[in-house]
Short mmCIF file of C-alpha atoms and ligand atoms in Angstrom, two decimals:
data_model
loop_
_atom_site.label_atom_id
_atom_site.label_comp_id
_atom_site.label_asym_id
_atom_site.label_seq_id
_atom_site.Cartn_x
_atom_site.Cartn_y
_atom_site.Cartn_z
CA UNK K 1 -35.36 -14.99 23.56
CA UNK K 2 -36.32 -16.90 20.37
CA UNK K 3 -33.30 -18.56 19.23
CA UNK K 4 -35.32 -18.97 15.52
CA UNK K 5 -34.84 -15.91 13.54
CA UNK K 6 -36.06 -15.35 9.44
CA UNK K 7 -34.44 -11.99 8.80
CA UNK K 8 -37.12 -11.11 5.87
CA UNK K 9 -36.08 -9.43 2.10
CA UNK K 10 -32.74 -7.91 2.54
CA UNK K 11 -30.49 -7.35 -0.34
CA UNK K 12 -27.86 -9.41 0.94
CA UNK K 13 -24.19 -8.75 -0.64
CA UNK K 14 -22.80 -10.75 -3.74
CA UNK K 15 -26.24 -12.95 -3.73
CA UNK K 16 -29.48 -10.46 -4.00
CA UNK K 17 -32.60 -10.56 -2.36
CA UNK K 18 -33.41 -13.94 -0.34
CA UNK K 19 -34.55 -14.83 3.09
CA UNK K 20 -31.95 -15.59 5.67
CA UNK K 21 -33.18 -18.46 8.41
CA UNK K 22 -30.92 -18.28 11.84
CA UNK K 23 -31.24 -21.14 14.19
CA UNK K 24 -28.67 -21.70 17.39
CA UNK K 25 -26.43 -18.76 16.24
CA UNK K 26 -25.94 -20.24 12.88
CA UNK K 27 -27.69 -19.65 9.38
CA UNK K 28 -29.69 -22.56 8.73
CA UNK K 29 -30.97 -21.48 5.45
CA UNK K 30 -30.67 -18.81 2.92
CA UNK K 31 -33.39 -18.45 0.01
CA UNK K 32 -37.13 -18.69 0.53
CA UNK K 33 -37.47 -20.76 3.81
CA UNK K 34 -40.13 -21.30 5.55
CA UNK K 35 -40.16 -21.03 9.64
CA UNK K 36 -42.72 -21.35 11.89
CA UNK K 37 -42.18 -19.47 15.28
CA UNK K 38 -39.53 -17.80 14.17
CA UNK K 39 -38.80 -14.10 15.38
CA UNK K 40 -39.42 -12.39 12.18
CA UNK K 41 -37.07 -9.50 11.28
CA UNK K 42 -38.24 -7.12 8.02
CA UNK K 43 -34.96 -6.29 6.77
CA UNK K 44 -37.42 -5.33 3.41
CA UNK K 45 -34.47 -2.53 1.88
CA UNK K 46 -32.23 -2.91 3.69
CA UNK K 47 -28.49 -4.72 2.68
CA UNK K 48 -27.14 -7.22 4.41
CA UNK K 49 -23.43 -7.32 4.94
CA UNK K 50 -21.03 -9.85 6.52
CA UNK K 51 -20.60 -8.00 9.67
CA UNK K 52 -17.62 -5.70 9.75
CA UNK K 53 -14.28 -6.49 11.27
CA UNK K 54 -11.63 -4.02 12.75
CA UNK K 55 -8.38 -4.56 12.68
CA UNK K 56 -7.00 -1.93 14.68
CA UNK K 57 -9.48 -0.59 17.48
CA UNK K 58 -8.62 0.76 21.02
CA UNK K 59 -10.83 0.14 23.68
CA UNK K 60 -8.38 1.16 26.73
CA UNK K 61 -9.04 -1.55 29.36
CA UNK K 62 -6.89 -2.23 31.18
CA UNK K 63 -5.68 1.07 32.52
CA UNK K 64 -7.59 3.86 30.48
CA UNK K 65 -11.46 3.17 31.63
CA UNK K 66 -12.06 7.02 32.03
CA UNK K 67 -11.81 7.18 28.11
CA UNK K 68 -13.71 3.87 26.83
CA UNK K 69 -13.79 0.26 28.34
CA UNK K 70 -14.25 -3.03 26.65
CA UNK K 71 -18.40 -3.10 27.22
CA UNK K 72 -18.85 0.52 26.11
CA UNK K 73 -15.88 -0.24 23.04
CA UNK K 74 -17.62 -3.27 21.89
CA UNK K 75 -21.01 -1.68 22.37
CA UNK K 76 -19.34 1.26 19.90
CA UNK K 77 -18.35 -1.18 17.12
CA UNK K 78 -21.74 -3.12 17.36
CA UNK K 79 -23.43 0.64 16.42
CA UNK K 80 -20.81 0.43 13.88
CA UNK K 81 -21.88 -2.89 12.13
CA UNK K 82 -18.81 -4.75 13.55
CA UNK K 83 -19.15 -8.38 14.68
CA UNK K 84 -15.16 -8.57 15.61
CA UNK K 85 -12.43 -6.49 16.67
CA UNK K 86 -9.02 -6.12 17.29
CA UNK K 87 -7.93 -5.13 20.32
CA UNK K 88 -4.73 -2.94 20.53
CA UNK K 89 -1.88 -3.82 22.61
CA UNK K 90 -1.57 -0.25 24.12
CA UNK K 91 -3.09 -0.37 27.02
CA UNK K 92 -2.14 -0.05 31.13
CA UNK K 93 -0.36 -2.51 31.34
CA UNK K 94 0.94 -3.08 28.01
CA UNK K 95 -0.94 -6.49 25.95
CA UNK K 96 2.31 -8.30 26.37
CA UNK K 97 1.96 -11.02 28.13
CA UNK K 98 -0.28 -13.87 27.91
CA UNK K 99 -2.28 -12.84 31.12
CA UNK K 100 -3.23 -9.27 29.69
CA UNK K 101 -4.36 -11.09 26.71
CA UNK K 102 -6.16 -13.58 28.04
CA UNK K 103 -7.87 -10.81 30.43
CA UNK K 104 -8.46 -8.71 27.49
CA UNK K 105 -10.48 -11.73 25.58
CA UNK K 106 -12.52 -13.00 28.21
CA UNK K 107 -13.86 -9.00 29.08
CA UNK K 108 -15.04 -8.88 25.54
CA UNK K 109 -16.64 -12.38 25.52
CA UNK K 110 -18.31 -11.35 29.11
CA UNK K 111 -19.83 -7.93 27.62
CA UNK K 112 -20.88 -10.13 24.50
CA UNK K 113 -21.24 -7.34 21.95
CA UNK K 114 -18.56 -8.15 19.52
CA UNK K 115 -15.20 -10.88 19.12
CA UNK K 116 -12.87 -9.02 20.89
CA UNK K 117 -9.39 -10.23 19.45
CA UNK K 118 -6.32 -8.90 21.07
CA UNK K 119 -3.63 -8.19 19.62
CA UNK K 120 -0.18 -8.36 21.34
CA UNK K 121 2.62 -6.31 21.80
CA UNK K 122 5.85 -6.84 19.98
CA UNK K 123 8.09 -4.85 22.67
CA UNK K 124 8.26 -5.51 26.46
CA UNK K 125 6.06 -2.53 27.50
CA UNK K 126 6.04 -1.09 23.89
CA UNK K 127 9.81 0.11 24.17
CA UNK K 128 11.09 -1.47 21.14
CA UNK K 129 14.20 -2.97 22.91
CA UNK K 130 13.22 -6.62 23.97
CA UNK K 131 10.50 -8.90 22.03
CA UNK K 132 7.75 -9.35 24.54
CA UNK K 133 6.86 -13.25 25.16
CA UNK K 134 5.55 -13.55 21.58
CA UNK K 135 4.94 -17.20 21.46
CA UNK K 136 3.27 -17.29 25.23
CA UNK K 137 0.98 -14.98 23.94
CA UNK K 138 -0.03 -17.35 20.52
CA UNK K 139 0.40 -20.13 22.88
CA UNK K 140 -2.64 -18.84 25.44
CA UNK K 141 -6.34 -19.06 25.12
CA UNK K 142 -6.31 -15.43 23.67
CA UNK K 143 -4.75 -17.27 20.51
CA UNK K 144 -2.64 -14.37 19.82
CA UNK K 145 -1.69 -13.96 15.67
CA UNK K 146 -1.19 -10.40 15.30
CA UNK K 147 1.78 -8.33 16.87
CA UNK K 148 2.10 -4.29 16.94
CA UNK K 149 3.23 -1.68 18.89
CA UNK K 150 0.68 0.59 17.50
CA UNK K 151 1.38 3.86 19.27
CA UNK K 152 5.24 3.47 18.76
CA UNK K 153 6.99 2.24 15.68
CA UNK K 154 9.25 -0.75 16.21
CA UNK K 155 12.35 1.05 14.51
CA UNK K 156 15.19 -1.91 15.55
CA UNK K 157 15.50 -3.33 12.12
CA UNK K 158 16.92 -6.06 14.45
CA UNK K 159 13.78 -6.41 16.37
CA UNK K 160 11.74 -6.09 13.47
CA UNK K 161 13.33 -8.70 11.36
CA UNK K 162 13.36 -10.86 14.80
CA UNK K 163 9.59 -10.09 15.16
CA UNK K 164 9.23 -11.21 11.65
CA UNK K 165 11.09 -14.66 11.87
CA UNK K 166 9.30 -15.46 15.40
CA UNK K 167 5.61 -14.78 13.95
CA UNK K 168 6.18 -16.65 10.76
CA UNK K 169 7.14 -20.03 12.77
CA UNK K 170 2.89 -20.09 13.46
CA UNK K 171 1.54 -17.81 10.39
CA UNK K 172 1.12 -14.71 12.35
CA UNK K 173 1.92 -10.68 11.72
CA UNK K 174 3.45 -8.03 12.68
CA UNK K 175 1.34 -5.04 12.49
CA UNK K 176 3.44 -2.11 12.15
CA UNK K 177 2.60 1.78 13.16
CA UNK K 178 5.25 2.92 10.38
CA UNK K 179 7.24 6.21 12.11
CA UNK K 180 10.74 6.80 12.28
CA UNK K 181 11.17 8.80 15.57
CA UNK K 182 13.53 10.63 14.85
CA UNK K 183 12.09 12.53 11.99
CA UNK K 184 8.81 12.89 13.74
CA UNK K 185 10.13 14.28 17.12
CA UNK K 186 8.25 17.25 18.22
CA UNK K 187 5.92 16.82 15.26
CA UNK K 188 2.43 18.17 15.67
CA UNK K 189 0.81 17.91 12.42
CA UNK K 190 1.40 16.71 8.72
CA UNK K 191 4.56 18.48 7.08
CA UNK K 192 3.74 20.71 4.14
CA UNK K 193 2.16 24.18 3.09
CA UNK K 194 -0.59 24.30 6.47
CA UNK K 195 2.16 23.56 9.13
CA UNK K 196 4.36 26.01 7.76
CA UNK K 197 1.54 28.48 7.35
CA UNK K 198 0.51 27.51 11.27
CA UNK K 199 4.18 26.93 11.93
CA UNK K 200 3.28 24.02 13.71
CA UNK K 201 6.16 21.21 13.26
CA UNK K 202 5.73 18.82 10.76
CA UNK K 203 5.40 15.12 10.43
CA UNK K 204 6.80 14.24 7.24
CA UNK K 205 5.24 11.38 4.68
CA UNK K 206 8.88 10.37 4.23
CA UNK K 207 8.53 9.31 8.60
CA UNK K 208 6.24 6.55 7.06
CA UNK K 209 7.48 5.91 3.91
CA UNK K 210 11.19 4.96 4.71
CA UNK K 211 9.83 2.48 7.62
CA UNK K 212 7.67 0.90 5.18
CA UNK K 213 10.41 0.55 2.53
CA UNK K 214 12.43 -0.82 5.49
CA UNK K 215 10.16 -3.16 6.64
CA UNK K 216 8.65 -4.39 3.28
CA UNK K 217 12.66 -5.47 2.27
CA UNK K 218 12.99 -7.19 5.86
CA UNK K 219 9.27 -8.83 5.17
CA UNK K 220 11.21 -10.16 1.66
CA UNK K 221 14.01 -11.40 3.27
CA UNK K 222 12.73 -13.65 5.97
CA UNK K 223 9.58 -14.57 4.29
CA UNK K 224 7.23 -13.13 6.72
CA UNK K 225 3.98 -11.10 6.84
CA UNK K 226 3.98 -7.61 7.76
CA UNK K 227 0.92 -5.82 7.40
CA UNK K 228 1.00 -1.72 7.49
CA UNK K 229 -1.53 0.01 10.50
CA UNK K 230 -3.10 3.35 9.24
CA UNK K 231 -0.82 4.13 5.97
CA UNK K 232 -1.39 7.85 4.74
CA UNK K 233 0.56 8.59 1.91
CA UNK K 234 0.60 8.53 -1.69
CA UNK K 235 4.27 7.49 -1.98
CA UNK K 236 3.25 4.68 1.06
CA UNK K 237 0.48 3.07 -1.37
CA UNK K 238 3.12 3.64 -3.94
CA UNK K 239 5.77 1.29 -2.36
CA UNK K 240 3.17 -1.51 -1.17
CA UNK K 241 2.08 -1.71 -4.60
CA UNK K 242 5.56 -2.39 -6.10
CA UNK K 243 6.43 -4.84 -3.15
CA UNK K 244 2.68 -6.66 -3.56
CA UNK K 245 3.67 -7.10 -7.56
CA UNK K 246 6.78 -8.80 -5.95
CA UNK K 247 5.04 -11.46 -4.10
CA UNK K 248 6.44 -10.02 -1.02
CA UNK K 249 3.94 -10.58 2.11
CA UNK K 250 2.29 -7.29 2.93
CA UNK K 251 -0.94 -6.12 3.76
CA UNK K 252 -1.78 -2.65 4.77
CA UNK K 253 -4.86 -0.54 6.34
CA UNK K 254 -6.42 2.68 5.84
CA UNK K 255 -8.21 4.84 8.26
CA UNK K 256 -11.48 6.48 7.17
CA UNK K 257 -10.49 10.18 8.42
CA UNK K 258 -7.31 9.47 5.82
CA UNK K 259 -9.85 8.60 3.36
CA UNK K 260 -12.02 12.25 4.06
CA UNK K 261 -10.12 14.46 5.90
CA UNK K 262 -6.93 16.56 4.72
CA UNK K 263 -4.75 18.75 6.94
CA UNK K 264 -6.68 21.64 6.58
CA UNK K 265 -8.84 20.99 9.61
CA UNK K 266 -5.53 22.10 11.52
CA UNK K 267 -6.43 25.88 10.70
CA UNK K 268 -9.15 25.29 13.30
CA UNK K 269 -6.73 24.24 15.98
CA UNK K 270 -9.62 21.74 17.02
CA UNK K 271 -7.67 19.18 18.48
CA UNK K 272 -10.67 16.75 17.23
CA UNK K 273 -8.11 16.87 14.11
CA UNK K 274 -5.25 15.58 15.55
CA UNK K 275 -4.26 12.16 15.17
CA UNK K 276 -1.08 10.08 14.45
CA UNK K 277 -0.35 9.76 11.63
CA UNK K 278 -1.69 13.10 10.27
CA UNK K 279 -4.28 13.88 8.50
CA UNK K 280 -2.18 15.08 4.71
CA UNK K 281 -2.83 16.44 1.47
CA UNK K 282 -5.70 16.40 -1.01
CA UNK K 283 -3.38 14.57 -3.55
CA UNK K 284 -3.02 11.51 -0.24
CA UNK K 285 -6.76 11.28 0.21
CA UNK K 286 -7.42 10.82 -3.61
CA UNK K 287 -4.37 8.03 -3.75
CA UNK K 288 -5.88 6.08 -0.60
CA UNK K 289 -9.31 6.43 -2.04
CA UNK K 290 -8.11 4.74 -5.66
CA UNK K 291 -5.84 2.15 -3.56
CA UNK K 292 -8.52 0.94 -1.83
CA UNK K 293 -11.28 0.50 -4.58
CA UNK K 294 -8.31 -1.14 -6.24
CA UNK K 295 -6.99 -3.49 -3.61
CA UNK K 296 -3.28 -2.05 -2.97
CA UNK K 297 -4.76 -1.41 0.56
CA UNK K 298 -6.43 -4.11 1.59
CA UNK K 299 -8.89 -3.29 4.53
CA UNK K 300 -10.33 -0.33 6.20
CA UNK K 301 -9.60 -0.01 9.87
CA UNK K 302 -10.83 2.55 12.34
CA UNK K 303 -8.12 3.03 14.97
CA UNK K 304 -11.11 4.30 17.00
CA UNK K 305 -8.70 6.27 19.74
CA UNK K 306 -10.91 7.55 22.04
CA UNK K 307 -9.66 10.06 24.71
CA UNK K 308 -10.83 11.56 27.64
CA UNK K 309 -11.76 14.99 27.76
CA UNK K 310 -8.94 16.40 29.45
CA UNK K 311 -6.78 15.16 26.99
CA UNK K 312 -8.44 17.03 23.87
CA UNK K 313 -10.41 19.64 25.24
CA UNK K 314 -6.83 21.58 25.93
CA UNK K 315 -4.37 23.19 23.10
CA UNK K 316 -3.46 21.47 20.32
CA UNK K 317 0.11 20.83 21.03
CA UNK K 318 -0.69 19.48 24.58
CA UNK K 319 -3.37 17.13 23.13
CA UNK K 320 -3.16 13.56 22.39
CA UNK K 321 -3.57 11.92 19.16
CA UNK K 322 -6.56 10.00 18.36
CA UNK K 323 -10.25 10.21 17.35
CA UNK K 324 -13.27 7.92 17.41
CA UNK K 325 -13.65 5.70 14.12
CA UNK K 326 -16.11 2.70 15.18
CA UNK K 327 -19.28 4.21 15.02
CA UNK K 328 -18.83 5.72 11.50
CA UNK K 329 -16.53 3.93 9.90
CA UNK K 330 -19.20 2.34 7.44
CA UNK K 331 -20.38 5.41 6.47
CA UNK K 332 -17.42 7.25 5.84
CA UNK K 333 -16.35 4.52 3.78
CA UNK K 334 -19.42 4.28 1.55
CA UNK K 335 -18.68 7.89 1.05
CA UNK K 336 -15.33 7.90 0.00
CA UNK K 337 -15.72 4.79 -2.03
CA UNK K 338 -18.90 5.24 -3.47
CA UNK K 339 -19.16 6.27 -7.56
CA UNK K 340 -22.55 8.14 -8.70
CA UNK K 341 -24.83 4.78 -8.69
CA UNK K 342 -24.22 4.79 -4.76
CA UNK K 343 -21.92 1.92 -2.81
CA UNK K 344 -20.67 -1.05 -4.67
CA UNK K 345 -21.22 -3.03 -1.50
CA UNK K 346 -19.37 -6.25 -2.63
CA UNK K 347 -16.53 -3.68 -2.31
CA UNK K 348 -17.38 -2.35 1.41
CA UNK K 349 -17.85 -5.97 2.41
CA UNK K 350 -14.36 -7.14 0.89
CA UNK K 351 -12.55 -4.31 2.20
CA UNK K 352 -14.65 -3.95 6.09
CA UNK K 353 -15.40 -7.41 6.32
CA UNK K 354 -14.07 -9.99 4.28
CA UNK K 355 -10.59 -9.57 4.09
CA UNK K 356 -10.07 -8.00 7.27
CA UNK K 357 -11.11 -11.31 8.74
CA UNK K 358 -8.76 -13.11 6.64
CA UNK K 359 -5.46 -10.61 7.61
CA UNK K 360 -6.88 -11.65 10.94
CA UNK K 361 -7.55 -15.30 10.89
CA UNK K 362 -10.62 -14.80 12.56
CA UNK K 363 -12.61 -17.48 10.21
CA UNK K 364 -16.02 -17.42 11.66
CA UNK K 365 -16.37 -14.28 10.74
CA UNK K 366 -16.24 -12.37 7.34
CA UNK K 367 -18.64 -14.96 5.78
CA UNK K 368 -21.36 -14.29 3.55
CA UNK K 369 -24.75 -16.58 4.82
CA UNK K 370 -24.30 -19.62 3.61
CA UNK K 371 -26.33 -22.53 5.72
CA UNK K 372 -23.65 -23.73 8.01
CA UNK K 373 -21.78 -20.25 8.90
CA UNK K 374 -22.22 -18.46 12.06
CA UNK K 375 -24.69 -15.67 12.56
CA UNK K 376 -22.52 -12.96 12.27
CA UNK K 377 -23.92 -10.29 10.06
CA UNK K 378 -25.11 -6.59 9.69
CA UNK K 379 -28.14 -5.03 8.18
CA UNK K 380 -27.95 -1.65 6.58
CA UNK K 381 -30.18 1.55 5.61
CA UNK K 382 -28.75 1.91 2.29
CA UNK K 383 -31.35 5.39 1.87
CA UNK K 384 -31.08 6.32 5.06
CA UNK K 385 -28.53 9.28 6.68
CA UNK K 386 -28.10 10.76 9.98
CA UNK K 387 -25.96 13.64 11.39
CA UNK K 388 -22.94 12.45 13.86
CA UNK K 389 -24.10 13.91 17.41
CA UNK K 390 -21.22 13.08 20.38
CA UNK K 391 -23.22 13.24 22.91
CA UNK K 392 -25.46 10.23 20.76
CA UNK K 393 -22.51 8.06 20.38
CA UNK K 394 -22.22 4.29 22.41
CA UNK K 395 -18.37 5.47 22.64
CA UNK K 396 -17.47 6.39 26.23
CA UNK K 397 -15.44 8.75 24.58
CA UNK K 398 -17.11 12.33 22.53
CA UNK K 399 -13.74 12.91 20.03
CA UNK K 400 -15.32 12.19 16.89
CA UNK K 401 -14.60 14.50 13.90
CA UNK K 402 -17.76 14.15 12.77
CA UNK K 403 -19.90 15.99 14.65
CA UNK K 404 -22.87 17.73 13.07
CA UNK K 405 -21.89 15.96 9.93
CA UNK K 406 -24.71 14.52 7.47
CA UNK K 407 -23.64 10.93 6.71
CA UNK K 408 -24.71 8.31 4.39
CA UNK K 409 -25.82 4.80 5.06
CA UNK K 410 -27.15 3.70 8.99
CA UNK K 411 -26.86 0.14 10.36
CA UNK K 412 -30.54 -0.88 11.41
CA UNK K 413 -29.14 -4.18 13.05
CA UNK K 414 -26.17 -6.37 14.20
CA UNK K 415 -26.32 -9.71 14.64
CA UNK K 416 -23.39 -11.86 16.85
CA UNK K 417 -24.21 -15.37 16.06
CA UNK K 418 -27.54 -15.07 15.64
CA UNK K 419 -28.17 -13.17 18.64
CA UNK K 420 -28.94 -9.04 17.90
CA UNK K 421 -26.55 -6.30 19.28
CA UNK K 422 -28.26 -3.66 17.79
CA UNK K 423 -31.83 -3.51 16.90
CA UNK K 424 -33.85 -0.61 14.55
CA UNK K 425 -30.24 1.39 15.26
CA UNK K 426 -30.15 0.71 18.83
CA UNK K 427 -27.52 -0.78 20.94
CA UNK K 428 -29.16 -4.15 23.23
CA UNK K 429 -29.32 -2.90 26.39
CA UNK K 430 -27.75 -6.53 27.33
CA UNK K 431 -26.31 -9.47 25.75
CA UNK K 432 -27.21 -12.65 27.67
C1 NCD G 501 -3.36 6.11 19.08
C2 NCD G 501 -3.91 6.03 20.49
O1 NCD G 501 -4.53 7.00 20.95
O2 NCD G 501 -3.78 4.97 21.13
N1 NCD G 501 -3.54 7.45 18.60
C3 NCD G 501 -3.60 7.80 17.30
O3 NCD G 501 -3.56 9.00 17.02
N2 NCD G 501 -3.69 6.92 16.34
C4 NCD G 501 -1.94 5.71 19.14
C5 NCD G 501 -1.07 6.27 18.09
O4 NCD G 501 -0.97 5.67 17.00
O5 NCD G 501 -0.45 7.31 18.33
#
């Protein structure tokens, strides 16, 4: 393997068209450089990105291999453009101790395809009644900053506000999955016109809305960082913006099916569609779409949730929640954000790269080239679109709602200092 690499003519983000030299994992030199020996890469049209960073991802190891496993996750979000990811704390066992951690981190460094950074549960075994061992966890080699439940909603307000206090002693966050259980028991879908038209029960927007109201007053009060997982609703965006104006800490997320998808897709009874929270209105979608392009939400993430197949290919109501997000993520985002010129991609990069890195102190990565900064970077096929196939995907998992879909944008190549996880669109076969 050369470890020399000029990646030739690519557009690259908030810069324009230059040469990018790599040389032991790092760029060495951006501009016109000159390299002899050096593995040349044509990146001629294409747009180079900083490589995308998830901040809520699922990869199911330990305990869930049947559905997706670190290798074939990481392998997923390298298709996807992603250099890092976070892992989620729902697993079997539960991220929350230091050893599942620490296991957690060195699986992804051993498969090699992506930063794998786990994230940690808040709860003892996610049941919202003890704090797990929080500061073992930020203490181990895993260096554990971000805390969530994801999959259950820490409702205490006395465990939250602990949660809060604890995290903000070494500038960490809580990542919340905002629900209140007890208006969303039973729930199968969004609340509104199609679930009463189905009469399927409802998850209401208020669920999220009165956690997050909750949670962004606790966030003022102790002076800690709470960032939102997956918000959905208009009246959500609506109360992060008022608390942002405040100065209070808060960040929040958006998933790209809540960025294209509306509850509609329930008429099929395709349990593709289901996912926590819901897929909503019309009126959510266009409010997510203008809060991201304007900043009130501050990062896409996928929660990529893959599932087995016996636990969507049954009835709706007996399915789990979840779909696959890694693998087309980037494109569903161009489309949602992009205006009739095509992508502003210093606005994709901000919102899948660069600030997504920065909610998750993960500092190598999120960089544009600069001589110096790691490798870590993705090239794109701004022209180029492809239809979603299942069967196609690197995802152990087939629940994408995607499928036959024409999307825009591919990623041509993915580079994890310096070295390439994905080549002309294809995933390495191996990453030594
Ligand atoms: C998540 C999963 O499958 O782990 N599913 C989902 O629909 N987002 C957990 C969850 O948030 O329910």
């Amino acid at each position: 393997m050369n470890d020399v690499k000029l990646i030739k003519g690519a557009d690259i983000v908030g810069r324009g068209r230059a040469d990018v030299l790599v040389r032991g994992g790092r760029v060495a030199e951006v501009g016109t450089p000159s390299a002899v020996g050096a593995e040349v890469i044509d990146a001629d049209g294409l747009v180079l990105l900083p490589g995308l960073v998830d901040l809520h991802t699922h990869l199911r190891e330990p305990g869930r291999e049947d559905a997706e496993t670190v290798l074939t996750g990481t392998r997923a979000a390298a298709k996807g453009g992603y250099t890092a990811v976070c892992a989620m704390a729902n697993s079997y066992p539960v991220a929350d101790t230091a050893g599942v951690v620490e296991q957690v981190a060195t699986l992804g460094r051993a498969a090699g395809y992506a930063d794998v950074q786990p994230i940690g549960a808040v709860s003892v075994g996610l049941a919202g009644e003890r704090l797990a061992e929080i500061g073992a966890m930020a203490d181990s080699a895993a260096h554990v900053r971000m805390f969530s439940d994801d999959g259950h909603c820490v409702h205490d307000p006395r465990l939250m506000r602990r949660a809060l206090e604890y995290v903000k002693t070494f500038d960490g966050l809580i990542a919340q999955h905002a629900e209140e259980p007890r208006l969303t028991e039973g729930a199968q879908m969004n609340e509104g016109a199609v679930s009463a038209e189905l009469g399927l029960p409802g998850w209401p927007a208020v669920a999220e809305e009165s956690v997050i109201a909750r949670d962004v007053l606790l966030a003022e009060y102790v002076g800690g960082h709470v960032h939102f997982c997956h918000i959905s609703t208009a009246r959500s965006v609506e109360i992060i913006r008022e608390a942002k104006a405040r100065g209070v800490r808060v960040t929040a997320e958006v998933c790209p099916h809540h960025l294209l998808l509306t509850d509609e897709k329930a008429h099929t009874y395709d349990p593709v569609y289901k996912v926590n929270p819901p897929l909503r209105s019309g009126a959510d979608v266009a409010a997510l779409r203008a809060a991201l392009a304007e900043g009130v939400v501050d990062a896409v993430a996928t929660d990529h949730a893959p599932h087995a197949p016996q636990d969507k290919d049954c009835e709706w109501s007996a399915a789990r929640p979840g779909m696959l997000g890694l693998e087309t993520a980037l494109s569903i985002t161009v489309a949602a954000l992009g205006g009739p010129g095509g992508a502003d991609w210093d606005l994709v990069a901000e919102r899948t790269s660069r600030t997504p890195a920065r909610i998750a102190g993960l500092s190598a990565h999120g960089r544009d080239p600069e001589p110096g900064t790691e490798a870590n970077f993705t090239l794109v096929d701004p022209a180029e679109t492809w239809t979603v196939v299942p069967t196609e995907l690197a995802s152990l998992s087939q629940n994408t709602p995607y499928a036959g879909m024409e999307l825009p944008v591919t990623v041509q190549a993915t580079f994890l200092r310096g070295r390439a996880t994905v080549l002309d669109g294809k995933v390495a076969e191996e990453i030594k």
